[in-house]
Coordinates of C-alpha atoms (C1' of nucleotides) in Angstrom, one line a residue:
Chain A
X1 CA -10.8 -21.2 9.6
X2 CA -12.8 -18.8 11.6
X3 CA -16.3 -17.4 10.4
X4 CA -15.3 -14.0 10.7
X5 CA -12.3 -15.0 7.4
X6 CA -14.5 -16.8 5.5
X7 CA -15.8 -13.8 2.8
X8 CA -17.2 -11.8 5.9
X9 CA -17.8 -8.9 4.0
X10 CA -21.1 -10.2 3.1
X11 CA -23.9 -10.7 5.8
X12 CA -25.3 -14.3 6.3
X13 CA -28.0 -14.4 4.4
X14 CA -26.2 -12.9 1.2
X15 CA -23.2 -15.0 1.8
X16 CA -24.2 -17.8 -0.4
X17 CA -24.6 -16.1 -3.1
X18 CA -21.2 -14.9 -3.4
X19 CA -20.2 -18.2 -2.0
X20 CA -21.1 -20.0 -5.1
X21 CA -18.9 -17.6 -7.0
X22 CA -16.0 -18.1 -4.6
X23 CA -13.4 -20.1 -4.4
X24 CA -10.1 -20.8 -2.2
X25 CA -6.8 -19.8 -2.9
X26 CA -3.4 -21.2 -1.7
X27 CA -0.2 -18.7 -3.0
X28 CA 3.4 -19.3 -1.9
X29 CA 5.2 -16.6 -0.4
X30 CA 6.3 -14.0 -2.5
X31 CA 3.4 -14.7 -5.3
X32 CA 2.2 -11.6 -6.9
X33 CA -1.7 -11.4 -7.0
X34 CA -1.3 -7.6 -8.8
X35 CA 0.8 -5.6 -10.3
X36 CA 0.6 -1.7 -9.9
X37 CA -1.4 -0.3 -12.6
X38 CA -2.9 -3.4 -13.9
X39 CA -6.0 -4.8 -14.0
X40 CA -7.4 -7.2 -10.9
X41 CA -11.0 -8.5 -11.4
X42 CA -10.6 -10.0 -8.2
X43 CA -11.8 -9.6 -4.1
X44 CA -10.3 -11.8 -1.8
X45 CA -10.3 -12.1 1.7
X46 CA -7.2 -13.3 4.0
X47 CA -7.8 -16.2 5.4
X48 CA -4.5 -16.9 6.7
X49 CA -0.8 -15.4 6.4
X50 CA 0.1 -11.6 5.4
X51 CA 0.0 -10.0 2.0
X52 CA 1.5 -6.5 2.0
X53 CA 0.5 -3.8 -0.3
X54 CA 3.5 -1.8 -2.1
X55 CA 3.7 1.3 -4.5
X56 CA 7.7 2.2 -5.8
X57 CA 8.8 5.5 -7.7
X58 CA 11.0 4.5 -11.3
X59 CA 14.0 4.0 -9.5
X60 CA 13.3 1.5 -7.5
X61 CA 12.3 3.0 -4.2
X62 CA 9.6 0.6 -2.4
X63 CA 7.0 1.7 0.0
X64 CA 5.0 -0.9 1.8
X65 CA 1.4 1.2 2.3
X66 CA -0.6 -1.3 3.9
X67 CA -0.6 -5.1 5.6
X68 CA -3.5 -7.4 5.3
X69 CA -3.7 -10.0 7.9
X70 CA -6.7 -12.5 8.6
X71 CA -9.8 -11.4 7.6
X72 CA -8.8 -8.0 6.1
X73 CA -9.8 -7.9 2.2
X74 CA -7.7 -7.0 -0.6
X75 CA -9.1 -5.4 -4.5
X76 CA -10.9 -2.5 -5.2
X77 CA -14.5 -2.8 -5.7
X78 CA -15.0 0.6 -8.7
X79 CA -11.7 0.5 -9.8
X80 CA -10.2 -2.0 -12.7
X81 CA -6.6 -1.0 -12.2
X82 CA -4.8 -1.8 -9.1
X83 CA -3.2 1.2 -7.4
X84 CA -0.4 -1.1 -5.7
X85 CA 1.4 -4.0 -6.6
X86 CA 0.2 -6.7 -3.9
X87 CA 2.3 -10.0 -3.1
X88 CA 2.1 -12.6 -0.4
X89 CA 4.7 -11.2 2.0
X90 CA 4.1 -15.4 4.3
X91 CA 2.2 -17.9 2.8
X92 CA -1.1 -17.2 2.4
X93 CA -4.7 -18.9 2.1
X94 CA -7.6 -16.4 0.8
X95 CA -11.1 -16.8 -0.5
X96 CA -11.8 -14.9 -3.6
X97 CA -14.5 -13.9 -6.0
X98 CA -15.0 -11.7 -9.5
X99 CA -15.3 -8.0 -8.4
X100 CA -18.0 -7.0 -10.8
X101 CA -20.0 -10.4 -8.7
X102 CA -19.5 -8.2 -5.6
X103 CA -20.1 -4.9 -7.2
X104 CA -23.2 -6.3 -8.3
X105 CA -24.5 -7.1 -4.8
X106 CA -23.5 -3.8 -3.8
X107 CA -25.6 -1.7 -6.2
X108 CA -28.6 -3.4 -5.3
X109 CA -28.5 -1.3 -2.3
X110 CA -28.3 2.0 -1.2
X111 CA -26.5 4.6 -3.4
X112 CA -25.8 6.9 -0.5
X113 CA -23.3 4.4 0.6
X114 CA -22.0 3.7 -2.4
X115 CA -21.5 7.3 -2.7
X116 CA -19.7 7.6 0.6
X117 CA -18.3 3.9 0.3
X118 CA -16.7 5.3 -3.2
X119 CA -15.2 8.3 -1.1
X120 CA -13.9 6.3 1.1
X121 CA -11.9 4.0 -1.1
X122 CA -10.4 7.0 -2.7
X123 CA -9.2 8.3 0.7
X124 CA -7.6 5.1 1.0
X125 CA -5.8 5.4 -2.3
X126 CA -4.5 9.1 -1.1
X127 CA -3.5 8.0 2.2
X128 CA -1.5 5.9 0.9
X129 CA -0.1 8.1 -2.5
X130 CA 1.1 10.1 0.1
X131 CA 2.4 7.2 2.5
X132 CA 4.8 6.5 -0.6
X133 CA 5.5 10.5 -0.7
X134 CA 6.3 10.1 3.3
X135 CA 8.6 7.7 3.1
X136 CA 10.3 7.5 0.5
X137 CA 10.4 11.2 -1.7
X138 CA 13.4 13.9 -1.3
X139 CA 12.2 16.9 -0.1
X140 CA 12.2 18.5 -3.7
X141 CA 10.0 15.6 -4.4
X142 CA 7.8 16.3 -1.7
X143 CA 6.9 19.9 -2.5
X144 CA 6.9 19.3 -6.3
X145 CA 3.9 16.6 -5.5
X146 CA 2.3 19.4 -3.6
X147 CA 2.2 22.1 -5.9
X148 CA 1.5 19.7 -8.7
X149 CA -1.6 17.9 -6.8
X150 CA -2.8 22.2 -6.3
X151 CA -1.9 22.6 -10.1
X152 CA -4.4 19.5 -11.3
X153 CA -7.2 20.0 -9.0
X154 CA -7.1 23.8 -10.2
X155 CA -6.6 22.6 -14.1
X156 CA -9.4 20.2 -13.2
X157 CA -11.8 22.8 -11.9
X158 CA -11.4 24.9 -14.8
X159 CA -12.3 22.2 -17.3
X160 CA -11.3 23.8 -20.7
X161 CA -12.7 22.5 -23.0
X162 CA -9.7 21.7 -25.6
X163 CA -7.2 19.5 -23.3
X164 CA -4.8 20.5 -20.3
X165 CA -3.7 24.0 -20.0
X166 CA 0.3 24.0 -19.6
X167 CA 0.6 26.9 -17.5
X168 CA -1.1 27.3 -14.1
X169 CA -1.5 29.8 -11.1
X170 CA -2.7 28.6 -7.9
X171 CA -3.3 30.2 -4.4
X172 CA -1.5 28.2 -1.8
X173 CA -4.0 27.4 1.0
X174 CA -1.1 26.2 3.7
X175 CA 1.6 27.8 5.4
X176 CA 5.1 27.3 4.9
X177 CA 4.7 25.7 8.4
X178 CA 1.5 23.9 7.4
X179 CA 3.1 22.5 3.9
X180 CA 5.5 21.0 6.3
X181 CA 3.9 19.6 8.6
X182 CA 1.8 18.2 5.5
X183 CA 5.0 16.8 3.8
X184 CA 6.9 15.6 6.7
X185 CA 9.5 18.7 6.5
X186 CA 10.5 21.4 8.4
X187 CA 8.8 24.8 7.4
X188 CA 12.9 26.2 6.1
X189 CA 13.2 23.3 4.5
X190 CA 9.8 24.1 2.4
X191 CA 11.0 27.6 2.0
X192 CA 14.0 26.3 0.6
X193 CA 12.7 24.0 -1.7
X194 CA 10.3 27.0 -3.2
X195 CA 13.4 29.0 -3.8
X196 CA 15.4 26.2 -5.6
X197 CA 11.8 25.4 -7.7
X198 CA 11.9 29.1 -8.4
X199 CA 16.0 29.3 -8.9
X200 CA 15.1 26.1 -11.7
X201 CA 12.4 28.4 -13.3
X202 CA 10.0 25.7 -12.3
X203 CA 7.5 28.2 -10.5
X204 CA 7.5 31.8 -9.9
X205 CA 6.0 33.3 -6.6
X206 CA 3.8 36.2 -7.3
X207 CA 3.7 36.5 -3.7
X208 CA 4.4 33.8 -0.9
X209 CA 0.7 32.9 -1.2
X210 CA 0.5 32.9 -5.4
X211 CA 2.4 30.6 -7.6
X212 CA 2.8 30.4 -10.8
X213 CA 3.7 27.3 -12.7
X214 CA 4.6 27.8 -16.3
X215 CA 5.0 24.4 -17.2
X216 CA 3.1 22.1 -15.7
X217 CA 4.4 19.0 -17.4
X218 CA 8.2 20.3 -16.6
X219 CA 7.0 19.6 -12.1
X220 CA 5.1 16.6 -13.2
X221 CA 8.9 15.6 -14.2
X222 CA 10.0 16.4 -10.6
X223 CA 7.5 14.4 -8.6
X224 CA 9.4 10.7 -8.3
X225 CA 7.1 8.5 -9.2
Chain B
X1 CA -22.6 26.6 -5.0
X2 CA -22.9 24.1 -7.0
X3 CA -24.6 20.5 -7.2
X4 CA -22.1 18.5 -6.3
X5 CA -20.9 20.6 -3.3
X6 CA -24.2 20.5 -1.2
X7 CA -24.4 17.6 0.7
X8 CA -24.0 15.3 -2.5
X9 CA -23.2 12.2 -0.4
X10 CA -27.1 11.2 -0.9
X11 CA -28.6 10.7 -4.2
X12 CA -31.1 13.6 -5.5
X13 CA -33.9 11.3 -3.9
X14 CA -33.1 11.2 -0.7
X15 CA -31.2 14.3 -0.2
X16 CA -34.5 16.1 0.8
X17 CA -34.4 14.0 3.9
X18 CA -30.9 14.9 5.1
X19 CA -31.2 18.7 3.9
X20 CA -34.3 18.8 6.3
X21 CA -31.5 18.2 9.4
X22 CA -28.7 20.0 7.4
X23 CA -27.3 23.8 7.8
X24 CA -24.7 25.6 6.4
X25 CA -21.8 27.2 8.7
X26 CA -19.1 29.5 8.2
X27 CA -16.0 29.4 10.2
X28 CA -13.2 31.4 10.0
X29 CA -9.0 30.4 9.7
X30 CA -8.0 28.9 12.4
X31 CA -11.4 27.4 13.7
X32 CA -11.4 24.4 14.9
X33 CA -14.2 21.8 13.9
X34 CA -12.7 18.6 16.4
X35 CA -9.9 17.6 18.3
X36 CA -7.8 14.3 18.4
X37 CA -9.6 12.0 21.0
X38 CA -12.8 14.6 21.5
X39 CA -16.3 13.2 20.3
X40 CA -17.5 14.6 16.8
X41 CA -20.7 14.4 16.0
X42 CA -21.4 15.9 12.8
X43 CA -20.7 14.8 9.4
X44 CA -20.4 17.7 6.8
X45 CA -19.3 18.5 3.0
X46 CA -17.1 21.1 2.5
X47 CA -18.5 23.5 0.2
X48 CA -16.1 26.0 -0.2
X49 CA -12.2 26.7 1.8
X50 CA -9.8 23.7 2.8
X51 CA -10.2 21.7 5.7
X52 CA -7.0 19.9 7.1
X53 CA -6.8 16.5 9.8
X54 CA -4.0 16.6 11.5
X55 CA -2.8 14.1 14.5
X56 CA 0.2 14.7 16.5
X57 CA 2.6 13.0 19.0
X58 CA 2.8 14.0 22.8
X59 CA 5.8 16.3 22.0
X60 CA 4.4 18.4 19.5
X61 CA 5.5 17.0 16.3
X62 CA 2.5 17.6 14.2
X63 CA 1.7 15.9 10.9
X64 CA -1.4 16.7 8.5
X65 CA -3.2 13.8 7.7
X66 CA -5.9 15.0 4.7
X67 CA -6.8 18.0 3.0
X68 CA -10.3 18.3 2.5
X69 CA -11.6 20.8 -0.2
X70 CA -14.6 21.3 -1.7
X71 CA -17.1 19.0 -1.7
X72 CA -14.8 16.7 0.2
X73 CA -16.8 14.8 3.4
X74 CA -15.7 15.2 7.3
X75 CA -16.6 13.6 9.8
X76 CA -16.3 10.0 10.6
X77 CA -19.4 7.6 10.2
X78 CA -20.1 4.8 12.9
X79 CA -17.1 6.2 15.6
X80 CA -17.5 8.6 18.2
X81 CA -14.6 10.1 19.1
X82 CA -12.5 12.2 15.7
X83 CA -9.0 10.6 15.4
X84 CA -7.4 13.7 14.1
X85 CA -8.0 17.3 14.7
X86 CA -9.8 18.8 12.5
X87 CA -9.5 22.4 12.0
X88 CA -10.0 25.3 8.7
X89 CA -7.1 25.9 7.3
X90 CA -8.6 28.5 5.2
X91 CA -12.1 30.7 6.0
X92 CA -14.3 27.7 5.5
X93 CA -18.4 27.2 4.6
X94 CA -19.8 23.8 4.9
X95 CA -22.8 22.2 5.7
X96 CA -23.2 20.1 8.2
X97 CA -25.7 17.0 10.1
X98 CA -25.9 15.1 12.7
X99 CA -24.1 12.0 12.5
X100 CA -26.6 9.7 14.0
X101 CA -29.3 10.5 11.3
X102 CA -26.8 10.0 8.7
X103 CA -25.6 6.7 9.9
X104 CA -29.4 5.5 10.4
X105 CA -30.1 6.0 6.7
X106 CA -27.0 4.4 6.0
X107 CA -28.4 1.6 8.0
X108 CA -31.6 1.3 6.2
X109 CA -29.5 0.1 3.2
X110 CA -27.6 -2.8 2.6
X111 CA -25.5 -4.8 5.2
X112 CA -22.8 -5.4 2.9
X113 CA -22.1 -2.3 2.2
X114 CA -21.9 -0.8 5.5
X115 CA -19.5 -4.0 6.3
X116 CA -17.1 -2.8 3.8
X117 CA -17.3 0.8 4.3
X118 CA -16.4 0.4 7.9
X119 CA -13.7 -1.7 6.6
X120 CA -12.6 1.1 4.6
X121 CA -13.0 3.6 7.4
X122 CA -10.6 1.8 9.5
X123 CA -8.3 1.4 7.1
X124 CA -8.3 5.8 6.2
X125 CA -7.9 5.6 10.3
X126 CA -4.8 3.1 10.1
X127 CA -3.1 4.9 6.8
X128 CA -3.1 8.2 8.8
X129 CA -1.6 6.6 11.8
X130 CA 1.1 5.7 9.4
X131 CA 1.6 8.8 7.6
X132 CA 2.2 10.4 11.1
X133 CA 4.8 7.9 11.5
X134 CA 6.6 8.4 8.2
X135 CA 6.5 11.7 8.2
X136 CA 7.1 12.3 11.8
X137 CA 8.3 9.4 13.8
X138 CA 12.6 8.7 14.6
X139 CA 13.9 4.9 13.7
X140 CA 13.5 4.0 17.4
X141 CA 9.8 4.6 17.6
X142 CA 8.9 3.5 13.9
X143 CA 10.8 0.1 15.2
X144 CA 8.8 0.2 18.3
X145 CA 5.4 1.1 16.8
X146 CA 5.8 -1.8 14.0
X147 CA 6.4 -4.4 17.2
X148 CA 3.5 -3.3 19.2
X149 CA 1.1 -3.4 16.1
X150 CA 1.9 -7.3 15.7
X151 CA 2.4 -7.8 19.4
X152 CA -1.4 -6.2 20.1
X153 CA -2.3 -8.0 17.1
X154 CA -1.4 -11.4 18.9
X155 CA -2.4 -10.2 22.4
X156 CA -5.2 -10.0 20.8
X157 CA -6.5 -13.2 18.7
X158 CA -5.4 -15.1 21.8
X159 CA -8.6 -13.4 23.6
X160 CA -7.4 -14.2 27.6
X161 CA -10.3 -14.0 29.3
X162 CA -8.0 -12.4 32.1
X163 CA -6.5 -8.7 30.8
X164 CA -4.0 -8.6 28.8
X165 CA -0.6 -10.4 29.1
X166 CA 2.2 -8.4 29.8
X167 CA 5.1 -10.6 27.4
X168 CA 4.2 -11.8 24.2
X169 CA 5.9 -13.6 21.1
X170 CA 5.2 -12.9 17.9
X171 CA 6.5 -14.3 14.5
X172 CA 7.9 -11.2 11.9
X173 CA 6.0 -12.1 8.7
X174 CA 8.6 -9.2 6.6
X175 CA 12.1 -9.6 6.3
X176 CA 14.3 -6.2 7.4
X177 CA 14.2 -5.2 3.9
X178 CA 10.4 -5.2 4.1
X179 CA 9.8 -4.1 7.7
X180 CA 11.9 -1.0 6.3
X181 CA 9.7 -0.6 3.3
X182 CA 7.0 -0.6 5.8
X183 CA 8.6 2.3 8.1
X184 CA 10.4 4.4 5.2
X185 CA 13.6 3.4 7.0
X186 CA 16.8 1.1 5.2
X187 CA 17.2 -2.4 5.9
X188 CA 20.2 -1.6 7.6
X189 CA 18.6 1.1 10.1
X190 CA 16.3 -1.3 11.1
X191 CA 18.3 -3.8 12.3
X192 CA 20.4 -1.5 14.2
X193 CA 17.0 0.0 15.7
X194 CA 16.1 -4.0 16.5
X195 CA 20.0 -4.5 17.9
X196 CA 19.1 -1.4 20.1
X197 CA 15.7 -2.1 21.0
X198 CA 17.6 -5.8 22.2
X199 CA 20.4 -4.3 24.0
X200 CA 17.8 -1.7 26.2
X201 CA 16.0 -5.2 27.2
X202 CA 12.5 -4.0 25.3
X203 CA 13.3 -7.2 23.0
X204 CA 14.5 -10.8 23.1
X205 CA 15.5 -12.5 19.8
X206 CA 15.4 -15.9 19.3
X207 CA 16.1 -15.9 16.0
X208 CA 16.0 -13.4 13.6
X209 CA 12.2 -13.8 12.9
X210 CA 11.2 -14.6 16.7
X211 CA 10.7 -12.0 18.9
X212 CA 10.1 -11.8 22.9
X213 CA 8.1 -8.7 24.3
X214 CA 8.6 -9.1 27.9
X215 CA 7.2 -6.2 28.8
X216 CA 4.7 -5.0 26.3
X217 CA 3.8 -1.7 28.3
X218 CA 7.3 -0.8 28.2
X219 CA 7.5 -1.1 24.2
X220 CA 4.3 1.1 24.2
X221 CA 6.1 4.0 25.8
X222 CA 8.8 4.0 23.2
X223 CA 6.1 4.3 20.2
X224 CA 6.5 8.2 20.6
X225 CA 2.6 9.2 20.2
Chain C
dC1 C1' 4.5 53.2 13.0
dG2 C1' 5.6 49.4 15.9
dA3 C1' 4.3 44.7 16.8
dG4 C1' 3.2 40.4 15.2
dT5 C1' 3.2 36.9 12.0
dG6 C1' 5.1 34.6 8.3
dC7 C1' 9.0 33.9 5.2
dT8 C1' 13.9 33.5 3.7
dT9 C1' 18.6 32.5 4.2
dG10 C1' 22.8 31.0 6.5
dA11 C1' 25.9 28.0 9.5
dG12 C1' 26.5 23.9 11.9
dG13 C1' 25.1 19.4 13.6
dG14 C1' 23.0 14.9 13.8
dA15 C1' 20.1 11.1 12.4
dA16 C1' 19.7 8.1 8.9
dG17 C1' 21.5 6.7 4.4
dT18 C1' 25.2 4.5 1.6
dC19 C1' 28.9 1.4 0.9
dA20 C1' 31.3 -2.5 2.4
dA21 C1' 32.7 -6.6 5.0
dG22 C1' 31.4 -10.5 7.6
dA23 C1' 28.2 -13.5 10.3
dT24 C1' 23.9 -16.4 10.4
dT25 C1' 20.6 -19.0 8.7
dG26 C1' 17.9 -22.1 6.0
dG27 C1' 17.3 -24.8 2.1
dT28 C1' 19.1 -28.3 -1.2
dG29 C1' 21.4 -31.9 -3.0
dG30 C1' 25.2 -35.0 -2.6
Chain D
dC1 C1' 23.2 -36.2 7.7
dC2 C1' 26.1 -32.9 6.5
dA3 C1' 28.1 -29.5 3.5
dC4 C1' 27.5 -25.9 0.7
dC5 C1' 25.2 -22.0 -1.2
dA6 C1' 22.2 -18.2 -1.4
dA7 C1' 19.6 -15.2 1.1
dT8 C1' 19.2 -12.6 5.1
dC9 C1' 21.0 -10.1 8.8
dT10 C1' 24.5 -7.5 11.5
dT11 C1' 28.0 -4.2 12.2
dG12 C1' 31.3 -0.6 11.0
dA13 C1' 33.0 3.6 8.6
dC14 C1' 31.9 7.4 6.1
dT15 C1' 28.6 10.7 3.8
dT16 C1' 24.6 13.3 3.1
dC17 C1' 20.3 15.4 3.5
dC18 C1' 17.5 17.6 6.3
dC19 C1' 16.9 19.6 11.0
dT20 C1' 18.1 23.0 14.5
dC21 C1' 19.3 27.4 15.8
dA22 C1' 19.7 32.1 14.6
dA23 C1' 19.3 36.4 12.3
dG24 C1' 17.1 39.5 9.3
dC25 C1' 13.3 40.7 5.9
dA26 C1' 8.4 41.6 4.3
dC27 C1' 3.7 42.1 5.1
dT28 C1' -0.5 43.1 7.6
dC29 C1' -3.1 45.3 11.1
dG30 C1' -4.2 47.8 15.1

DNA sequence: CGAGTGCTTGAGGGAAGTCAAGATTGGTGG
DNA sequence: CCACCAATCTTGACTTCCCTCAAGCACTCG
């Protein structure tokens, strides 16, 4: 049990005081420390074995989007509800603590890095949406989750005032080539894809570079997950 | 323009201090803010356009990593060299800093923080390197890159004080089923890639949880990146 | 108006997925 | 200690989805 394992995150002289709140965890292989979209009031650091980090669509298909070996920390400090489901892939030995202890400690200090720190934890959780996209969605999958994640941020920016507007246009930003190389596709096969959306009366292209999405809960239906 | 686009990363208090350093820039399509492997040494906020990260493999294959749209950050805190290219995928206007002053002001503030948001940093950095495997990578090199991240990971944590050992064994801690959750691939593919991988004499197996590297640099040519 | 760039569509092929037996292995209890 | 059982892994045969290659269309811009 190295010193680097041992709750690392926090520098020596802070340590204790998270220390006191800390305590030591043995899980069998195959326990489940969190479900995906429940809660977990917990931060743990690996002390020893491998938990793995998964996210699955509604039938069934798994994507592992992230391993945390010694040292590395699992939770998410500013969020309640766990993103993945996380499990003890070996054995594992970790030290853990109450997340709101640790957000605590954190807000103390600076908010420009909790600004940036917050950023940064929601890169993490996009990284690894779209790790799940990578790996396991179809390609009508892939470009559905596309135009849909262009359809909310534009529905977002807009804010109406009375709830979600069901009919969207948005300016594309990519290239067929670019969407592509975004999805993990070829650009015919994106071009394909638009024309099938459009075939389904999903979407309607204004012009390669406008689309129009009538029903936006009728693509959120197409995403796979 | 608005608030939360201008350099928002500090709070209104300390803004003033960063702004002083700040200046807004306006690149066209197509310009190109970094390059995979060059030194960046700017951090900036997008305030209006879309950014995209995109790494690639030696061949060509090319896989975008992030979108960044408005108000979105670039630029990589406490690393020198940018791990992806970063280029405007639209006409772009941000405004931009130096890195170094940004980092120091991050470094006035809590040391727990900044542990964690490196932490987080790396782990953005090590999601992307996935995503270009998922969404780019063949079952050969998604094999291969999975058995040089645990064999470097063991290389590694033995520390010899003389370079690095050319034949390593490492333990699997995922069962095929996992390892192809992991690499977006079906159990079955991976073992064939593994049977593959053994019968080109880049792997031993002693059993089917043991494997012998004896010749590490030859797995790292096989990664395909 | 012609060239360039980006997009669509088609035909054919190939890498990985699916389905289906078996072979190993490791754990458990007789 | 060994035999059995369940879980895991390997291998084969076939299918499928997406890629590759190719041709033609639609804008934009000099």
């Amino acid at each position: 049990v190295r010193d680097i394992s041992i709750c690392s995150v926090l520098p020596r002289t802070q340590r204790a005081s998270v220390a006191k709140n800390s305590h030591t965890q043995h899980l069998a292989k195959g326990a489940v420390i969190a479900t995906e979209g429940q809660p977990l009031g917990q931060i743990a650091s690996v002390v020893e074995g491998v938990v793995k980090l998964t996210k699955s669509t509604r039938d069934g298909r798994q994507q592992i989007v992230g391993l945390a070996f010694a040292a590395d920390l699992i939770g998410r400090p500013f969020a309640n509800i766990s993103k993945y489901r996380i499990e003890a892939a070996t054995d594992v030995s970790m030290c853990s603590f109450p997340r709101q202890r640790f957000e605590q400690l954190l807000s103390e200090h600076g908010k420009a890095e909790e600004f940036l720190l917050k950023a940064k934890l929601d890169e993490v959780d996009a990284a690894r949406d779209w790790m799940l996209l990578l790996g396991r969605k179809s390609a009508e999958e892939r470009v559905a989750t596309f135009i849909l994640m262009l359809a909310e941020r534009e529905v977002n920016s807009i804010r109406h005032g009375a709830g979600r507007p069901n009919a969207v246009t948005i300016e594309l930003p990519l290239t067929r080539a670019e969407i592509g190389d975004y999805l993990g596709l070829t650009l015919e096969t994106v071009s394909r894809q638009f024309s099938r959306l459009r075939e389904m009366g999903v979407l309607n292209l204004d012009d390669h570079r406008r689309v129009h999405v009538p029903d936006v809960a009728r693509l959120t239906g197409l995403v796979g997950d």
